């Protein structure tokens, strides 16, 4: 049972960490971001930052690495969204 | 140290779980979803489903509840995005 949960946990972590990547690619390709909620991006940023803090407190390096990656993609989405935001 | 990490973990969980809510509200309000990546929503759906599976394997109820909430909001975003998708 332990083996299955390890793999399911790794899969869950990878899926949630990379999920923002296609959104980043789409924004860069279409140069459009109006329909994306900034509020969502900032709440997610706060959540991911808390997970990194949690990872440091627990010295859990997979949590730190996974969430640093999400933090980076999230910040890039915010930067490109601002760049392409309709004036 | 244990107390801090408990609260940081709860905060992280709540932030990431509710982060999709403003996106759902925005789609319902504007009736527009073209700029949102469906690929992102489906990868996130797979990730959240894996977390729920992981929660059951580990009998970790906070993980199950948090991710069931994310699953529901994610599915509602997909439903409304499809409804309002430009033909």
PDB file of C-alpha atoms in Angstrom:
ATOM      1  CA  UNK A   1       0.000   0.000   0.000  1.00  0.00           C
ATOM      2  CA  UNK A   2       2.857   2.341   0.793  1.00  0.00           C
ATOM      3  CA  UNK A   3       4.284   1.954  -2.726  1.00  0.00           C
ATOM      4  CA  UNK A   4       1.031   2.920  -4.455  1.00  0.00           C
ATOM      5  CA  UNK A   5       0.568   6.017  -2.302  1.00  0.00           C
ATOM      6  CA  UNK A   6       4.135   7.112  -3.034  1.00  0.00           C
ATOM      7  CA  UNK A   7       3.531   7.011  -6.793  1.00  0.00           C
ATOM      8  CA  UNK A   8       0.062   8.565  -6.541  1.00  0.00           C
ATOM      9  CA  UNK A   9       1.550  11.348  -4.414  1.00  0.00           C
ATOM     10  CA  UNK A  10       4.366  11.954  -6.901  1.00  0.00           C
ATOM     11  CA  UNK A  11       1.853  12.004  -9.784  1.00  0.00           C
ATOM     12  CA  UNK A  12      -0.418  14.395  -7.895  1.00  0.00           C
ATOM     13  CA  UNK A  13       2.513  16.695  -7.144  1.00  0.00           C
ATOM     14  CA  UNK A  14       3.770  16.726 -10.730  1.00  0.00           C
ATOM     15  CA  UNK A  15       0.298  17.289 -12.247  1.00  0.00           C
ATOM     16  CA  UNK A  16      -0.540  20.197  -9.953  1.00  0.00           C
ATOM     17  CA  UNK A  17       2.925  21.741 -10.323  1.00  0.00           C
ATOM     18  CA  UNK A  18       2.950  21.695 -14.139  1.00  0.00           C
ATOM     19  CA  UNK A  19      -0.746  22.570 -14.563  1.00  0.00           C
ATOM     20  CA  UNK A  20      -0.023  26.295 -14.951  1.00  0.00           C
ATOM     21  CA  UNK A  21       2.486  25.732 -17.787  1.00  0.00           C
ATOM     22  CA  UNK A  22      -0.092  25.425 -20.625  1.00  0.00           C
ATOM     23  CA  UNK A  23      -1.712  28.647 -19.414  1.00  0.00           C
ATOM     24  CA  UNK A  24       1.639  30.435 -19.633  1.00  0.00           C
ATOM     25  CA  UNK A  25       2.221  29.043 -23.149  1.00  0.00           C
ATOM     26  CA  UNK A  26      -1.285  30.109 -24.221  1.00  0.00           C
ATOM     27  CA  UNK A  27      -0.803  33.694 -22.971  1.00  0.00           C
ATOM     28  CA  UNK A  28       2.546  33.996 -24.759  1.00  0.00           C
ATOM     29  CA  UNK A  29       1.082  32.551 -27.990  1.00  0.00           C
ATOM     30  CA  UNK A  30      -2.168  34.544 -28.081  1.00  0.00           C
ATOM     31  CA  UNK A  31      -0.868  37.668 -26.292  1.00  0.00           C
ATOM     32  CA  UNK A  32      -4.247  37.779 -24.541  1.00  0.00           C
ATOM     33  CA  UNK A  33      -5.070  37.442 -20.878  1.00  0.00           C
ATOM     34  CA  UNK A  34      -8.265  39.404 -20.199  1.00  0.00           C
ATOM     35  CA  UNK A  35     -10.364  36.438 -19.159  1.00  0.00           C
ATOM     36  CA  UNK A  36      -7.878  35.273 -16.538  1.00  0.00           C
ATOM     37  CA  UNK A  37      -8.615  36.308 -12.964  1.00  0.00           C
ATOM     38  CA  UNK A  38      -5.733  38.209 -11.362  1.00  0.00           C
ATOM     39  CA  UNK A  39      -7.347  37.559  -8.028  1.00  0.00           C
ATOM     40  CA  UNK A  40      -6.931  33.820  -8.709  1.00  0.00           C
ATOM     41  CA  UNK A  41      -3.251  34.283  -9.595  1.00  0.00           C
ATOM     42  CA  UNK A  42      -2.541  36.267  -6.432  1.00  0.00           C
ATOM     43  CA  UNK A  43      -4.376  33.876  -4.101  1.00  0.00           C
ATOM     44  CA  UNK A  44      -2.498  30.999  -5.732  1.00  0.00           C
ATOM     45  CA  UNK A  45       0.764  32.931  -5.297  1.00  0.00           C
ATOM     46  CA  UNK A  46       0.001  33.332  -1.584  1.00  0.00           C
ATOM     47  CA  UNK A  47      -0.839  29.616  -1.343  1.00  0.00           C
ATOM     48  CA  UNK A  48       2.310  28.513  -3.139  1.00  0.00           C
ATOM     49  CA  UNK A  49       4.428  30.855  -0.992  1.00  0.00           C
ATOM     50  CA  UNK A  50       2.872  29.302   2.139  1.00  0.00           C
ATOM     51  CA  UNK A  51       3.676  25.810   0.807  1.00  0.00           C
ATOM     52  CA  UNK A  52       7.329  26.833   0.310  1.00  0.00           C
ATOM     53  CA  UNK A  53       7.411  28.222   3.861  1.00  0.00           C
ATOM     54  CA  UNK A  54       5.789  24.977   5.075  1.00  0.00           C
ATOM     55  CA  UNK A  55       8.376  22.965   3.126  1.00  0.00           C
ATOM     56  CA  UNK A  56      11.201  24.835   4.854  1.00  0.00           C
ATOM     57  CA  UNK A  57       9.620  24.403   8.294  1.00  0.00           C
ATOM     58  CA  UNK A  58       9.222  20.664   7.701  1.00  0.00           C
ATOM     59  CA  UNK A  59      12.459  20.398   5.693  1.00  0.00           C
ATOM     60  CA  UNK A  60      10.464  18.671   2.995  1.00  0.00           C
ATOM     61  CA  UNK A  61      12.436  19.280  -0.189  1.00  0.00           C
ATOM     62  CA  UNK A  62       9.942  17.820  -2.716  1.00  0.00           C
ATOM     63  CA  UNK A  63       7.348  20.330  -1.427  1.00  0.00           C
ATOM     64  CA  UNK A  64       9.879  23.183  -1.739  1.00  0.00           C
ATOM     65  CA  UNK A  65      11.022  22.267  -5.284  1.00  0.00           C
ATOM     66  CA  UNK A  66       7.500  21.627  -6.606  1.00  0.00           C
ATOM     67  CA  UNK A  67       6.174  24.895  -5.228  1.00  0.00           C
ATOM     68  CA  UNK A  68       9.202  26.945  -6.297  1.00  0.00           C
ATOM     69  CA  UNK A  69       8.438  25.738  -9.825  1.00  0.00           C
ATOM     70  CA  UNK A  70       4.751  26.727  -9.447  1.00  0.00           C
ATOM     71  CA  UNK A  71       5.811  30.097  -7.998  1.00  0.00           C
ATOM     72  CA  UNK A  72       8.027  30.762 -11.018  1.00  0.00           C
ATOM     73  CA  UNK A  73       5.328  29.828 -13.574  1.00  0.00           C
ATOM     74  CA  UNK A  74       2.676  31.784 -11.634  1.00  0.00           C
ATOM     75  CA  UNK A  75       4.882  34.902 -11.561  1.00  0.00           C
ATOM     76  CA  UNK A  76       5.612  34.586 -15.291  1.00  0.00           C
ATOM     77  CA  UNK A  77       1.853  34.346 -15.973  1.00  0.00           C
ATOM     78  CA  UNK A  78       1.315  37.527 -13.925  1.00  0.00           C
ATOM     79  CA  UNK A  79       4.133  39.340 -15.767  1.00  0.00           C
ATOM     80  CA  UNK A  80       2.880  38.332 -19.236  1.00  0.00           C
ATOM     81  CA  UNK A  81      -0.753  39.006 -18.258  1.00  0.00           C
ATOM     82  CA  UNK A  82       0.193  42.527 -17.238  1.00  0.00           C
ATOM     83  CA  UNK A  83       2.179  42.986 -20.454  1.00  0.00           C
ATOM     84  CA  UNK A  84      -0.739  41.902 -22.636  1.00  0.00           C
ATOM     85  CA  UNK A  85      -3.527  43.371 -20.532  1.00  0.00           C
ATOM     86  CA  UNK A  86      -6.012  45.423 -22.539  1.00  0.00           C
ATOM     87  CA  UNK A  87      -5.565  49.107 -21.720  1.00  0.00           C
TER      88      UNK A  87
ATOM     89  CA  UNK B   1       7.976  24.988  15.585  1.00  0.00           C
ATOM     90  CA  UNK B   2       5.263  22.390  15.173  1.00  0.00           C
ATOM     91  CA  UNK B   3       2.539  24.968  15.869  1.00  0.00           C
ATOM     92  CA  UNK B   4       3.772  27.376  13.206  1.00  0.00           C
ATOM     93  CA  UNK B   5       4.021  24.689  10.539  1.00  0.00           C
ATOM     94  CA  UNK B   6       0.480  23.528  11.334  1.00  0.00           C
ATOM     95  CA  UNK B   7      -0.932  27.018  10.743  1.00  0.00           C
ATOM     96  CA  UNK B   8       1.256  27.654   7.670  1.00  0.00           C
ATOM     97  CA  UNK B   9       0.103  24.307   6.254  1.00  0.00           C
ATOM     98  CA  UNK B  10      -3.566  25.118   6.904  1.00  0.00           C
ATOM     99  CA  UNK B  11      -3.108  28.552   5.307  1.00  0.00           C
ATOM    100  CA  UNK B  12      -1.347  27.029   2.291  1.00  0.00           C
ATOM    101  CA  UNK B  13      -4.113  24.455   1.875  1.00  0.00           C
ATOM    102  CA  UNK B  14      -6.908  27.023   2.118  1.00  0.00           C
ATOM    103  CA  UNK B  15      -5.235  29.491  -0.273  1.00  0.00           C
ATOM    104  CA  UNK B  16      -4.570  26.878  -2.954  1.00  0.00           C
ATOM    105  CA  UNK B  17      -8.025  25.302  -2.552  1.00  0.00           C
ATOM    106  CA  UNK B  18      -9.963  28.572  -2.902  1.00  0.00           C
ATOM    107  CA  UNK B  19      -7.681  30.085  -5.561  1.00  0.00           C
ATOM    108  CA  UNK B  20      -9.897  28.876  -8.423  1.00  0.00           C
ATOM    109  CA  UNK B  21     -13.038  30.495  -6.967  1.00  0.00           C
ATOM    110  CA  UNK B  22     -12.392  34.041  -8.303  1.00  0.00           C
ATOM    111  CA  UNK B  23     -11.809  32.544 -11.773  1.00  0.00           C
ATOM    112  CA  UNK B  24     -15.185  30.812 -11.614  1.00  0.00           C
ATOM    113  CA  UNK B  25     -16.867  34.053 -10.491  1.00  0.00           C
ATOM    114  CA  UNK B  26     -15.151  35.983 -13.294  1.00  0.00           C
ATOM    115  CA  UNK B  27     -16.299  33.517 -15.981  1.00  0.00           C
ATOM    116  CA  UNK B  28     -19.898  33.613 -14.726  1.00  0.00           C
ATOM    117  CA  UNK B  29     -19.857  37.436 -14.573  1.00  0.00           C
ATOM    118  CA  UNK B  30     -18.194  38.119 -17.936  1.00  0.00           C
ATOM    119  CA  UNK B  31     -19.503  35.037 -19.766  1.00  0.00           C
ATOM    120  CA  UNK B  32     -16.069  34.828 -21.382  1.00  0.00           C
ATOM    121  CA  UNK B  33     -13.431  32.135 -21.129  1.00  0.00           C
ATOM    122  CA  UNK B  34     -11.415  32.150 -24.364  1.00  0.00           C
ATOM    123  CA  UNK B  35      -8.105  33.101 -22.779  1.00  0.00           C
ATOM    124  CA  UNK B  36      -8.219  30.277 -20.248  1.00  0.00           C
ATOM    125  CA  UNK B  37      -6.232  27.165 -21.124  1.00  0.00           C
ATOM    126  CA  UNK B  38      -8.368  24.010 -21.124  1.00  0.00           C
ATOM    127  CA  UNK B  39      -5.180  22.007 -21.025  1.00  0.00           C
ATOM    128  CA  UNK B  40      -4.377  23.701 -17.684  1.00  0.00           C
ATOM    129  CA  UNK B  41      -7.829  22.855 -16.317  1.00  0.00           C
ATOM    130  CA  UNK B  42      -7.544  19.191 -17.314  1.00  0.00           C
ATOM    131  CA  UNK B  43      -4.013  18.742 -15.946  1.00  0.00           C
ATOM    132  CA  UNK B  44      -5.163  20.379 -12.722  1.00  0.00           C
ATOM    133  CA  UNK B  45      -8.197  18.070 -12.670  1.00  0.00           C
ATOM    134  CA  UNK B  46      -5.877  15.047 -13.001  1.00  0.00           C
ATOM    135  CA  UNK B  47      -3.654  16.438 -10.231  1.00  0.00           C
ATOM    136  CA  UNK B  48      -6.549  17.110  -7.879  1.00  0.00           C
ATOM    137  CA  UNK B  49      -7.999  13.640  -8.591  1.00  0.00           C
ATOM    138  CA  UNK B  50      -4.613  12.101  -7.719  1.00  0.00           C
ATOM    139  CA  UNK B  51      -4.546  14.112  -4.458  1.00  0.00           C
ATOM    140  CA  UNK B  52      -7.997  12.761  -3.546  1.00  0.00           C
ATOM    141  CA  UNK B  53      -6.802   9.220  -4.308  1.00  0.00           C
ATOM    142  CA  UNK B  54      -3.661   9.904  -2.235  1.00  0.00           C
ATOM    143  CA  UNK B  55      -5.845  11.246   0.596  1.00  0.00           C
ATOM    144  CA  UNK B  56      -7.883   8.024   0.615  1.00  0.00           C
ATOM    145  CA  UNK B  57      -4.743   5.838   0.533  1.00  0.00           C
ATOM    146  CA  UNK B  58      -3.269   7.777   3.472  1.00  0.00           C
ATOM    147  CA  UNK B  59      -6.678   8.288   5.135  1.00  0.00           C
ATOM    148  CA  UNK B  60      -5.840  11.978   5.329  1.00  0.00           C
ATOM    149  CA  UNK B  61      -9.214  13.716   5.475  1.00  0.00           C
ATOM    150  CA  UNK B  62      -8.019  17.345   5.181  1.00  0.00           C
ATOM    151  CA  UNK B  63      -6.358  16.414   1.851  1.00  0.00           C
ATOM    152  CA  UNK B  64      -9.563  14.734   0.648  1.00  0.00           C
ATOM    153  CA  UNK B  65     -11.869  17.626   1.655  1.00  0.00           C
ATOM    154  CA  UNK B  66      -9.581  20.358   0.270  1.00  0.00           C
ATOM    155  CA  UNK B  67      -9.166  18.594  -3.056  1.00  0.00           C
ATOM    156  CA  UNK B  68     -12.823  17.620  -3.389  1.00  0.00           C
ATOM    157  CA  UNK B  69     -13.546  21.356  -3.117  1.00  0.00           C
ATOM    158  CA  UNK B  70     -10.913  22.137  -5.791  1.00  0.00           C
ATOM    159  CA  UNK B  71     -12.322  19.353  -7.978  1.00  0.00           C
ATOM    160  CA  UNK B  72     -15.820  20.827  -7.754  1.00  0.00           C
ATOM    161  CA  UNK B  73     -14.681  24.385  -8.591  1.00  0.00           C
ATOM    162  CA  UNK B  74     -12.437  23.113 -11.410  1.00  0.00           C
ATOM    163  CA  UNK B  75     -15.314  21.125 -12.941  1.00  0.00           C
ATOM    164  CA  UNK B  76     -17.644  24.129 -12.683  1.00  0.00           C
ATOM    165  CA  UNK B  77     -15.018  26.267 -14.460  1.00  0.00           C
ATOM    166  CA  UNK B  78     -14.802  23.652 -17.229  1.00  0.00           C
ATOM    167  CA  UNK B  79     -18.624  23.498 -17.550  1.00  0.00           C
ATOM    168  CA  UNK B  80     -19.028  27.302 -17.687  1.00  0.00           C
ATOM    169  CA  UNK B  81     -16.010  27.666 -20.005  1.00  0.00           C
ATOM    170  CA  UNK B  82     -17.598  25.220 -22.435  1.00  0.00           C
ATOM    171  CA  UNK B  83     -20.935  27.036 -22.161  1.00  0.00           C
ATOM    172  CA  UNK B  84     -19.388  30.415 -22.947  1.00  0.00           C
ATOM    173  CA  UNK B  85     -16.747  29.236 -25.392  1.00  0.00           C
ATOM    174  CA  UNK B  86     -16.672  31.201 -28.630  1.00  0.00           C
ATOM    175  CA  UNK B  87     -18.006  29.069 -31.437  1.00  0.00           C
TER     176      UNK B  87
END
